[in-house]
Short mmCIF file of C-alpha atoms in Angstrom, two decimals:
data_model
loop_
_atom_site.label_atom_id
_atom_site.label_comp_id
_atom_site.label_asym_id
_atom_site.label_seq_id
_atom_site.Cartn_x
_atom_site.Cartn_y
_atom_site.Cartn_z
CA MET A 248 -72.54 -95.10 57.31
CA PHE A 249 -74.84 -99.26 59.84
CA THR A 250 -72.57 -95.74 60.36
CA ASN A 251 -73.90 -96.98 63.51
CA LEU A 252 -73.63 -103.56 68.43
CA THR A 253 -76.82 -103.13 70.37
CA LEU A 254 -77.89 -101.00 67.74
CA ALA A 255 -79.04 -97.69 68.49
CA ALA A 256 -75.29 -97.49 68.17
CA LEU A 257 -74.73 -99.88 65.35
CA LEU A 258 -76.47 -97.79 62.80
CA ALA A 259 -74.44 -94.99 64.02
CA LEU A 260 -72.15 -97.64 62.80
CA ALA A 261 -72.98 -97.14 59.70
CA PRO A 262 -72.86 -95.10 58.92
CA ALA A 263 -74.51 -92.66 58.27
CA ALA A 264 -77.92 -92.36 59.67
CA PRO A 265 -79.34 -88.93 60.30
CA ALA A 266 -80.57 -88.36 63.81
CA ALA A 267 -84.26 -89.04 64.36
CA LEU A 268 -86.41 -85.95 64.06
CA THR A 269 -88.41 -84.77 67.01
CA ALA A 270 -92.12 -84.15 66.58
CA HIS A 271 -92.92 -80.82 64.97
CA ALA A 272 -95.83 -79.37 63.09
CA ALA A 273 -95.82 -80.31 59.42
CA PRO A 274 -93.71 -77.78 57.48
CA SER A 275 -95.60 -75.52 55.12
CA GLU A 276 -95.37 -76.03 51.38
CA PRO A 277 -92.69 -73.81 49.79
CA ASP A 278 -94.03 -71.06 47.54
CA ASP A 279 -92.03 -72.25 44.55
CA LEU A 280 -92.80 -75.97 44.88
CA THR A 281 -95.80 -78.25 45.06
CA THR A 282 -95.99 -81.35 47.21
CA SER A 283 -98.28 -84.36 47.07
CA ASP A 284 -98.40 -87.54 49.11
CA VAL A 285 -98.29 -90.93 47.42
CA SER A 286 -98.07 -94.56 48.49
CA PHE A 287 -96.48 -97.68 47.08
CA ARG A 288 -96.48 -101.38 47.88
CA THR A 289 -93.33 -103.42 48.36
CA GLY A 290 -92.80 -106.89 46.97
CA ASP A 291 -93.61 -108.47 50.34
CA GLY A 292 -96.87 -106.57 50.70
CA ILE A 293 -95.91 -103.59 52.88
CA THR A 294 -97.53 -100.26 52.03
CA LEU A 295 -95.21 -97.28 52.40
CA GLY A 296 -95.82 -93.60 51.85
CA GLY A 297 -93.86 -90.78 50.30
CA THR A 298 -94.02 -87.16 49.24
CA VAL A 299 -93.46 -85.88 45.70
CA PHE A 300 -91.82 -82.47 45.35
CA ALA A 301 -92.16 -80.70 41.99
CA PRO A 302 -91.48 -77.21 40.66
CA ARG A 303 -94.68 -75.17 40.86
CA GLY A 304 -96.40 -75.10 37.47
CA ALA A 305 -94.65 -78.24 36.19
CA SER A 306 -96.79 -79.77 33.45
CA GLY A 307 -94.73 -82.66 32.10
CA GLY A 308 -91.52 -83.90 30.56
CA LEU A 309 -89.33 -83.19 33.60
CA PRO A 310 -86.50 -85.38 34.87
CA ALA A 311 -87.23 -87.29 38.07
CA LEU A 312 -85.18 -88.46 41.04
CA LEU A 313 -86.09 -91.02 43.69
CA LEU A 314 -84.30 -90.51 47.01
CA VAL A 315 -83.02 -93.54 48.95
CA HIS A 316 -82.32 -93.12 52.65
CA GLY A 317 -79.18 -93.62 54.63
CA SER A 318 -79.22 -95.97 57.61
CA GLY A 319 -82.01 -95.74 60.15
CA THR A 320 -84.95 -97.89 61.20
CA GLY A 321 -87.55 -96.01 59.18
CA GLY A 322 -91.28 -95.96 59.70
CA PRO A 323 -94.11 -93.56 58.84
CA GLY A 324 -92.88 -90.03 58.31
CA PHE A 325 -89.26 -91.06 57.83
CA ARG A 326 -89.39 -89.19 54.53
CA LYS A 327 -88.85 -85.99 56.57
CA GLN A 328 -85.22 -86.99 56.89
CA LEU A 329 -84.82 -86.16 53.18
CA ARG A 330 -86.88 -82.98 52.97
CA GLY A 331 -83.79 -80.76 52.60
CA GLU A 332 -82.53 -82.75 49.62
CA ALA A 333 -86.01 -83.06 48.11
CA GLU A 334 -86.66 -79.32 48.12
CA ALA A 335 -83.17 -78.41 46.93
CA PHE A 336 -83.24 -80.87 44.02
CA ALA A 337 -86.80 -79.89 43.05
CA ARG A 338 -85.58 -76.30 42.75
CA GLN A 339 -83.16 -77.64 40.14
CA GLY A 340 -86.13 -78.48 37.92
CA ILE A 341 -86.41 -82.13 38.99
CA VAL A 342 -89.49 -83.99 40.24
CA VAL A 343 -88.37 -85.68 43.46
CA LEU A 344 -89.92 -88.48 45.51
CA ALA A 345 -88.88 -88.75 49.16
CA PRO A 346 -90.30 -92.08 50.39
CA ASP A 347 -90.66 -93.57 53.83
CA LYS A 348 -88.45 -96.51 54.71
CA ARG A 349 -89.55 -99.95 55.82
CA GLN A 350 -89.36 -101.05 59.44
CA ASP A 351 -90.39 -104.69 58.94
CA GLY A 352 -87.38 -106.76 57.97
CA TYR A 353 -84.93 -103.92 58.60
CA SER A 354 -82.95 -103.33 61.77
CA PRO A 355 -79.33 -102.92 62.82
CA PHE A 356 -79.29 -106.72 63.03
CA GLN A 357 -80.92 -107.30 59.64
CA ARG A 358 -80.18 -105.33 56.49
CA ASP A 359 -80.91 -106.78 53.08
CA PHE A 360 -79.67 -104.41 50.38
CA ALA A 361 -81.46 -106.37 47.66
CA GLN A 362 -84.75 -106.00 49.54
CA LEU A 363 -84.16 -102.27 50.01
CA ALA A 364 -83.40 -102.01 46.30
CA ASP A 365 -86.71 -103.73 45.48
CA ASP A 366 -88.48 -101.24 47.77
CA ALA A 367 -86.77 -98.42 45.91
CA LEU A 368 -87.86 -99.78 42.53
CA ALA A 369 -91.46 -100.03 43.76
CA ALA A 370 -91.37 -96.35 44.74
CA PHE A 371 -89.55 -95.54 41.50
CA ALA A 372 -92.41 -96.99 39.44
CA VAL A 373 -94.83 -94.59 41.14
CA LEU A 374 -92.53 -91.65 40.42
CA ARG A 375 -92.10 -92.55 36.74
CA ALA A 376 -95.88 -92.67 36.32
CA ARG A 377 -96.34 -89.09 37.51
CA PRO A 378 -97.80 -86.74 34.84
CA GLU A 379 -95.00 -84.21 35.42
CA VAL A 380 -92.30 -86.80 34.68
CA ASP A 381 -90.68 -88.06 31.50
CA PRO A 382 -90.06 -91.72 32.44
CA ALA A 383 -87.06 -91.81 30.12
CA LYS A 384 -85.41 -89.16 32.34
CA ALA A 385 -85.81 -90.83 35.75
CA GLY A 386 -83.02 -91.90 38.06
CA ILE A 387 -82.25 -92.82 41.67
CA TRP A 388 -80.15 -91.00 44.30
CA GLY A 389 -78.88 -92.70 47.46
CA LEU A 390 -77.29 -91.29 50.61
CA SER A 391 -74.64 -93.17 52.61
CA GLU A 392 -76.21 -96.62 53.14
CA GLY A 393 -78.25 -95.80 50.05
CA GLY A 394 -74.95 -95.86 48.17
CA TRP A 395 -74.97 -99.65 48.62
CA VAL A 396 -78.66 -99.89 47.67
CA VAL A 397 -78.82 -97.73 44.50
CA PRO A 398 -76.30 -99.77 42.45
CA VAL A 399 -78.32 -102.92 43.22
CA ALA A 400 -81.48 -101.21 41.94
CA ALA A 401 -79.72 -99.78 38.87
CA ALA A 402 -78.25 -103.16 37.98
CA LYS A 403 -81.68 -104.78 38.28
CA SER A 404 -83.74 -102.36 36.21
CA PRO A 405 -83.06 -100.67 32.86
CA ASP A 406 -85.85 -98.23 33.76
CA VAL A 407 -83.29 -96.51 35.98
CA LYS A 408 -81.67 -94.13 33.50
CA PHE A 409 -79.01 -92.70 35.82
CA ALA A 410 -77.74 -93.07 39.38
CA VAL A 411 -76.43 -90.62 41.96
CA LEU A 412 -74.39 -91.78 44.95
CA ALA A 413 -74.10 -89.25 47.78
CA ALA A 414 -71.46 -90.15 50.38
CA GLY A 415 -71.65 -93.76 49.28
CA SER A 416 -68.99 -96.17 50.45
CA GLY A 417 -66.81 -98.13 48.06
CA VAL A 418 -65.90 -100.58 50.84
CA SER A 419 -67.93 -103.04 52.90
CA PRO A 420 -70.11 -101.77 55.78
CA ILE A 421 -67.86 -103.28 58.44
CA ARG A 422 -64.71 -101.86 56.85
CA GLN A 423 -66.34 -98.44 56.57
CA GLN A 424 -67.55 -98.61 60.17
CA SER A 425 -64.13 -99.62 61.44
CA TRP A 426 -62.61 -96.60 59.68
CA ASN A 427 -65.36 -94.34 60.98
CA VAL A 428 -64.90 -95.47 64.59
CA ALA A 429 -61.10 -95.22 64.37
CA ASN A 430 -61.56 -91.58 63.33
CA LYS A 431 -63.76 -90.96 66.35
CA PHE A 432 -61.09 -92.40 68.63
CA ALA A 433 -58.47 -90.15 67.06
CA TRP A 434 -60.67 -87.04 67.47
CA SER A 435 -61.22 -87.99 71.11
CA GLY A 436 -57.46 -88.27 71.70
CA ILE A 437 -57.60 -91.99 72.51
CA GLY A 438 -54.63 -94.16 71.58
CA GLY A 439 -53.10 -97.44 72.63
CA SER A 440 -54.55 -100.91 72.36
CA LEU A 441 -58.17 -99.80 72.87
CA SER A 442 -57.99 -97.69 69.70
CA ARG A 443 -57.23 -100.90 67.80
CA THR A 444 -59.40 -103.35 69.74
CA PHE A 445 -62.72 -101.54 69.55
CA PRO A 446 -62.73 -100.38 65.89
CA THR A 447 -61.62 -103.74 64.52
CA THR A 448 -61.71 -106.72 66.91
CA TRP A 449 -64.94 -105.71 68.63
CA GLN A 450 -66.70 -104.73 65.39
CA ARG A 451 -65.79 -108.08 63.86
CA MET A 452 -67.18 -110.03 66.82
CA VAL A 453 -70.39 -107.98 66.76
CA ALA A 454 -70.82 -108.75 63.07
CA ASP A 455 -70.03 -112.41 63.66
CA ALA A 456 -72.69 -112.48 66.39
CA GLY A 457 -75.30 -111.36 63.87
CA MET A 458 -75.67 -107.86 65.33
CA PHE A 459 -74.41 -105.94 62.26
CA GLY A 460 -76.68 -106.51 59.28
CA GLY A 461 -74.99 -106.70 55.90
CA ALA A 462 -71.56 -106.22 57.46
CA HIS A 463 -69.56 -107.96 54.73
CA HIS A 464 -71.51 -106.75 51.69
CA ASP A 465 -69.05 -106.20 48.84
CA PRO A 466 -70.15 -103.25 46.66
CA VAL A 467 -67.62 -103.86 43.88
CA PRO A 468 -69.34 -106.77 42.06
CA VAL A 469 -72.59 -104.79 42.05
CA LEU A 470 -70.91 -101.65 40.67
CA ARG A 471 -69.51 -103.73 37.80
CA ASN A 472 -73.09 -104.32 36.65
CA VAL A 473 -74.11 -100.65 36.64
CA LYS A 474 -74.27 -99.55 33.01
CA GLN A 475 -76.09 -96.24 33.49
CA PRO A 476 -74.41 -92.83 33.83
CA LEU A 477 -73.39 -92.34 37.44
CA LEU A 478 -72.61 -89.29 39.56
CA ALA A 479 -70.73 -89.91 42.81
CA LEU A 480 -70.26 -87.10 45.32
CA TRP A 481 -68.59 -86.92 48.69
CA GLY A 482 -68.00 -84.21 51.22
CA ALA A 483 -64.30 -83.34 51.12
CA GLU A 484 -64.30 -83.56 54.94
CA ASP A 485 -66.24 -86.82 55.19
CA ALA A 486 -64.96 -88.81 58.16
CA ALA A 487 -67.67 -91.49 58.17
CA VAL A 488 -66.96 -92.89 54.69
CA PRO A 489 -63.43 -92.85 53.23
CA PRO A 490 -64.00 -90.34 50.39
CA ALA A 491 -60.80 -90.58 48.35
CA GLU A 492 -60.62 -94.34 48.70
CA SER A 493 -64.30 -94.80 47.76
CA ALA A 494 -63.84 -92.53 44.75
CA GLU A 495 -60.89 -94.60 43.54
CA ILE A 496 -62.92 -97.79 43.85
CA VAL A 497 -65.92 -96.35 41.97
CA ARG A 498 -63.70 -94.93 39.23
CA ASP A 499 -61.63 -98.08 38.74
CA THR A 500 -64.57 -100.48 38.94
CA LEU A 501 -66.72 -98.65 36.41
CA SER A 502 -63.79 -98.11 34.04
CA GLU A 503 -62.79 -101.76 34.14
CA ALA A 504 -66.42 -102.76 33.50
CA GLY A 505 -66.59 -100.50 30.44
CA ASN A 506 -68.85 -97.79 31.88
CA HIS A 507 -67.08 -94.49 31.25
CA HIS A 508 -70.06 -92.19 31.82
CA TYR A 509 -69.25 -91.39 35.42
CA THR A 510 -68.57 -88.15 37.24
CA ILE A 511 -66.79 -87.97 40.59
CA ARG A 512 -67.05 -84.74 42.57
CA PHE A 513 -66.23 -83.46 46.05
CA ILE A 514 -68.08 -80.72 47.88
CA PRO A 515 -65.54 -78.40 49.56
CA ASP A 516 -65.56 -78.29 53.37
CA ALA A 517 -68.58 -80.62 53.49
CA PRO A 518 -69.03 -83.36 56.11
CA HIS A 519 -70.54 -86.79 55.51
CA ALA A 520 -74.14 -85.94 54.55
CA MET A 521 -73.13 -82.68 52.82
CA HIS A 522 -75.41 -80.61 55.06
CA ARG A 523 -74.44 -77.57 57.04
CA SER A 524 -73.81 -78.28 60.72
CA ASP A 525 -73.74 -76.30 63.96
CA PRO A 526 -70.55 -75.86 66.06
CA GLN A 527 -71.32 -79.12 67.89
CA GLY A 528 -71.49 -81.04 64.62
CA LYS A 529 -75.28 -81.44 64.61
CA ARG A 530 -76.68 -81.66 61.11
CA LEU A 531 -78.79 -78.72 59.96
CA PRO A 532 -81.52 -78.86 57.26
CA ASP A 533 -79.64 -76.78 54.66
CA LEU A 534 -77.34 -78.44 52.12
CA MET A 535 -73.76 -77.28 51.68
CA PRO A 536 -73.25 -74.62 48.97
CA GLY A 537 -72.79 -76.06 45.50
CA TYR A 538 -74.17 -79.53 46.30
CA ALA A 539 -77.68 -79.15 44.83
CA ASP A 540 -76.28 -77.30 41.81
CA ALA A 541 -73.81 -80.11 41.18
CA VAL A 542 -76.62 -82.66 41.16
CA GLY A 543 -78.96 -80.48 39.08
CA ASP A 544 -76.39 -79.61 36.43
CA TRP A 545 -75.33 -83.23 36.04
CA VAL A 546 -78.92 -84.52 35.81
CA ASP A 547 -79.67 -81.85 33.21
CA ALA A 548 -76.67 -82.93 31.13
CA VAL A 549 -77.54 -86.62 31.34
CA THR A 550 -81.24 -86.17 30.56
CA SER A 551 -80.37 -83.85 27.67
CA GLY A 552 -78.43 -86.69 26.06
CA ASN A 553 -74.95 -85.45 26.99
CA PRO A 554 -73.75 -87.59 29.89
CA PRO A 555 -70.28 -86.44 31.01
CA ARG A 556 -67.55 -88.96 30.32
CA ALA A 557 -65.01 -89.98 32.97
CA VAL A 558 -64.90 -86.73 34.93
CA VAL A 559 -62.89 -87.06 38.14
CA GLU A 560 -62.09 -84.10 40.36
CA PRO A 561 -58.80 -84.15 42.33
CA LEU A 562 -59.11 -86.49 45.29
CA PRO A 563 -59.30 -84.85 48.72
CA ARG A 564 -56.75 -85.56 51.39
CA GLN A 565 -57.60 -88.72 53.32
CA GLU A 566 -55.09 -89.15 56.10
CA ASN A 567 -55.80 -92.80 56.91
CA ARG A 568 -56.69 -95.65 54.58
CA SER A 569 -59.32 -98.12 55.66
CA SER A 570 -58.31 -101.70 56.37
CA GLU A 571 -60.06 -104.89 55.38
CA VAL A 572 -61.96 -106.48 58.28
CA THR A 573 -62.06 -110.17 57.45
CA PRO A 574 -64.71 -112.52 58.87
CA SER A 575 -63.76 -114.14 62.15
CA ALA A 576 -61.60 -117.24 62.27
CA TRP A 577 -63.22 -120.06 64.23
CA TRP A 578 -61.35 -119.19 67.41
CA GLU A 579 -62.37 -115.52 67.08
CA SER A 580 -66.03 -116.30 66.47
CA ALA A 581 -68.74 -115.05 68.78
CA PRO A 582 -69.77 -118.54 69.96
CA VAL A 583 -66.17 -119.34 70.91
CA GLN A 584 -65.68 -115.97 72.62
CA PHE A 585 -68.89 -116.31 74.61
CA GLY A 586 -67.93 -119.89 75.40
CA VAL A 587 -64.57 -118.72 76.76
CA LEU A 588 -66.34 -116.22 79.01
CA GLY A 589 -68.48 -119.05 80.31
CA LEU A 590 -65.37 -121.11 80.98
CA PHE A 591 -63.86 -118.25 82.96
CA VAL A 592 -66.96 -118.11 85.15
CA LEU A 593 -66.87 -121.89 85.67
CA LEU A 594 -63.14 -122.28 86.25
CA PHE A 595 -62.67 -119.24 88.45
CA GLY A 596 -66.07 -119.60 90.12
CA ALA A 597 -65.36 -123.21 91.09
CA TYR A 598 -62.73 -122.02 93.59
CA PRO A 599 -65.07 -120.39 96.13
CA VAL A 600 -67.90 -122.84 95.42
CA LEU A 601 -65.73 -125.88 96.19
CA ALA A 602 -64.39 -124.11 99.28
CA LEU A 603 -67.93 -123.82 100.61
CA LEU A 604 -68.91 -127.35 99.67
CA ARG A 605 -65.77 -128.90 101.15
CA ARG A 606 -65.57 -126.45 104.05
CA ARG A 607 -62.04 -125.50 103.24
CA ARG A 608 -60.31 -122.27 104.02
CA ALA A 609 -60.30 -119.52 101.45
CA GLY A 610 -56.98 -120.73 100.03
CA THR A 611 -53.77 -119.05 98.88
CA TRP A 612 -53.53 -115.40 97.88
CA PRO A 613 -52.29 -116.10 94.32
CA ALA A 614 -55.41 -118.20 93.74
CA ARG A 615 -57.69 -115.55 95.23
CA VAL A 616 -56.08 -112.82 93.13
CA ALA A 617 -56.30 -114.94 89.97
CA VAL A 618 -59.99 -115.64 90.63
CA VAL A 619 -60.98 -112.03 91.27
CA ALA A 620 -58.78 -110.57 88.53
CA GLY A 621 -59.81 -113.20 85.99
CA VAL A 622 -63.52 -112.62 86.52
CA VAL A 623 -63.28 -108.82 86.72
CA GLY A 624 -60.85 -108.62 83.80
CA SER A 625 -62.92 -110.76 81.42
CA LEU A 626 -66.46 -109.64 82.26
CA GLY A 627 -65.36 -106.05 82.86
CA THR A 628 -63.73 -105.86 79.44
CA VAL A 629 -66.82 -107.10 77.63
CA GLY A 630 -68.99 -104.76 79.69
CA TYR A 631 -66.82 -101.72 78.96
CA LEU A 632 -66.60 -102.43 75.24
CA SER A 633 -70.38 -102.82 75.20
CA THR A 634 -70.89 -99.42 76.84
CA LEU A 635 -68.64 -97.80 74.23
CA MET A 636 -71.21 -98.73 71.59
CA PHE A 637 -73.60 -96.26 73.22
CA SER A 638 -70.90 -93.62 73.58
CA LEU A 639 -70.24 -92.87 69.91
CA THR A 640 -71.08 -89.27 69.06
CA ALA A 641 -70.94 -87.18 65.89
CA ASN A 642 -67.54 -85.84 66.88
CA GLY A 643 -65.93 -88.63 68.88
CA ILE A 644 -66.53 -91.12 71.65
CA GLU A 645 -67.23 -90.64 75.34
CA ALA A 646 -64.90 -93.23 76.85
CA GLY A 647 -64.58 -91.67 80.30
CA PRO A 648 -61.69 -89.68 81.80
CA LEU A 649 -58.29 -90.06 80.14
CA LEU A 650 -54.83 -90.47 81.59
CA GLY A 651 -52.65 -89.31 78.74
CA ASP A 652 -54.30 -90.90 75.71
CA ARG A 653 -55.70 -93.89 77.62
CA PRO A 654 -59.18 -94.11 79.21
CA VAL A 655 -58.83 -94.64 82.95
CA VAL A 656 -61.31 -97.54 82.84
CA TRP A 657 -59.27 -99.33 80.18
CA LEU A 658 -56.03 -98.76 82.12
CA ALA A 659 -57.67 -100.25 85.21
CA LEU A 660 -58.75 -103.31 83.23
CA GLN A 661 -55.23 -103.68 81.88
CA LEU A 662 -53.81 -103.57 85.44
CA VAL A 663 -56.33 -106.19 86.51
CA ALA A 664 -55.25 -108.37 83.56
CA VAL A 665 -51.59 -108.04 84.56
CA ALA A 666 -52.51 -109.02 88.11
CA ALA A 667 -54.30 -112.10 86.81
CA VAL A 668 -51.24 -113.15 84.79
CA VAL A 669 -48.80 -112.62 87.67
CA ALA A 670 -51.08 -114.53 90.04
CA THR A 671 -51.37 -117.37 87.52
CA VAL A 672 -47.57 -117.65 87.23
CA LEU A 673 -47.16 -117.77 91.02
CA LEU A 674 -49.96 -120.32 91.28
CA ALA A 675 -48.26 -122.50 88.66
CA VAL A 676 -45.00 -122.40 90.60
CA ARG A 677 -46.76 -123.47 93.80
CA TRP A 678 -49.23 -125.93 92.33
CA ARG A 679 -47.20 -129.13 92.86
CA ALA A 680 -46.82 -128.34 96.55
CA SER A 681 -50.50 -127.52 96.96
CA THR A 682 -52.68 -129.60 99.29
CA ASP A 683 -55.71 -128.71 97.20
CA ARG A 684 -54.65 -129.44 93.66
CA LEU A 685 -58.18 -129.73 92.26
CA ARG A 686 -59.28 -126.23 93.21
CA HIS A 687 -55.91 -124.68 92.37
CA GLY A 688 -55.74 -126.64 89.13
CA LEU A 689 -59.10 -125.26 87.99
CA VAL A 690 -57.97 -121.70 88.74
CA LEU A 691 -54.66 -122.37 87.01
CA ALA A 692 -56.49 -123.63 83.91
CA GLY A 693 -58.58 -120.46 83.88
CA GLY A 694 -55.47 -118.30 84.26
CA VAL A 695 -53.64 -120.07 81.43
CA LEU A 696 -56.68 -119.58 79.15
CA PHE A 697 -56.93 -115.94 80.23
CA VAL A 698 -53.46 -115.04 78.88
CA PRO A 699 -54.13 -115.53 75.11
CA TRP A 700 -57.65 -114.17 75.55
CA ALA A 701 -56.31 -110.97 77.15
CA LEU A 702 -53.67 -110.63 74.45
CA TYR A 703 -56.30 -110.96 71.73
CA TRP A 704 -58.45 -108.23 73.28
CA GLY A 705 -55.48 -105.91 73.82
CA LEU A 706 -55.45 -106.00 77.62
CA LEU A 707 -51.81 -107.06 77.72
CA LEU A 708 -50.67 -104.78 74.89
CA PRO A 709 -49.53 -101.16 75.18
#
């Protein structure tokens, strides 16, 4: 799921965005389907396009399904990301609209699920007006990030007669992303403090800095307002969204709200998007066996007036539960953290600057070590954590060579942090006897501040 930070990576943070397609010739129309291009206008005046897929020879009265994208920055032609689903569902006797996704007002830094829901409803109105469609049999399907969008749209409009969530998350985007990234660390064989710092502490600061749009969106209050029949599916092997946990949340929320027309299913052996994948984990166009049939059979039952009631398949094994990622306390906030980095540069940097201005010797070795280690430890840590955002892959994270289960770069930063602490202690012992208390006092202040900072970021933890 927004997967996805500097956010080519963030929306890998979220989850859940399919990789951008490379330029190819337009695929030919399938023999058993017809396609037609349409356009629709959003509430803020943006014109977007889409493609309608319908069974060949369809004349009217068919159920309809609007597809809502997972994460990704959209643009013209983005509908191609959903062609596999569109064709497979159309072969189930459903008229399907695969729309493009907005670029304006949407980025890894800015995600407004209510706005995306309004876009979906604008496209939905076009689909319902199609001559092949019975508007009383029209619903909306959403993949991954779309699992946060579709309930908003369903709660807003009674025209939405049913909803389908595919790999939707029952937890907030930042909680889902933290769980997703922790899984990638485990697959990559990385343990220790970095495996806790990056998935949680770093993600929280990125969200607090405004670089993770919609990070703390709570899907539960929205689900309470969904009164339509709902189908929720997950891949049994989903490692981007916690499948069993999300299923429990959907089941319990709808039941408590009085909506018992829900069905919860799991596609055996399927990964996050429920597509086939190659040995390297790259998503292929074809859907996993049984997925399209599950959607088609359920839509047929609902639109025939027989919505299944409280059907829940056995939950798949989910080894690790997700953990709540609370908003930052004031001292954890991005402005404070960036301010502390600035203080390190000022306090440690004052030592050589004052030496030049006052033409003093370089000073004592504990002070020199504290200065170098403090600057390298603080700026190096932020730099390394930033590079990890670009290192997330489908199957893990490229954190550099490992020594045991620890990245060598992280171990080096931890050694530098230990050196800074030791040098600070020695400097404190010698400070009263110093002939240059001002310079040494500034370095000592930086070293004292460095200790809790390094503990918070895991540099002084195993």
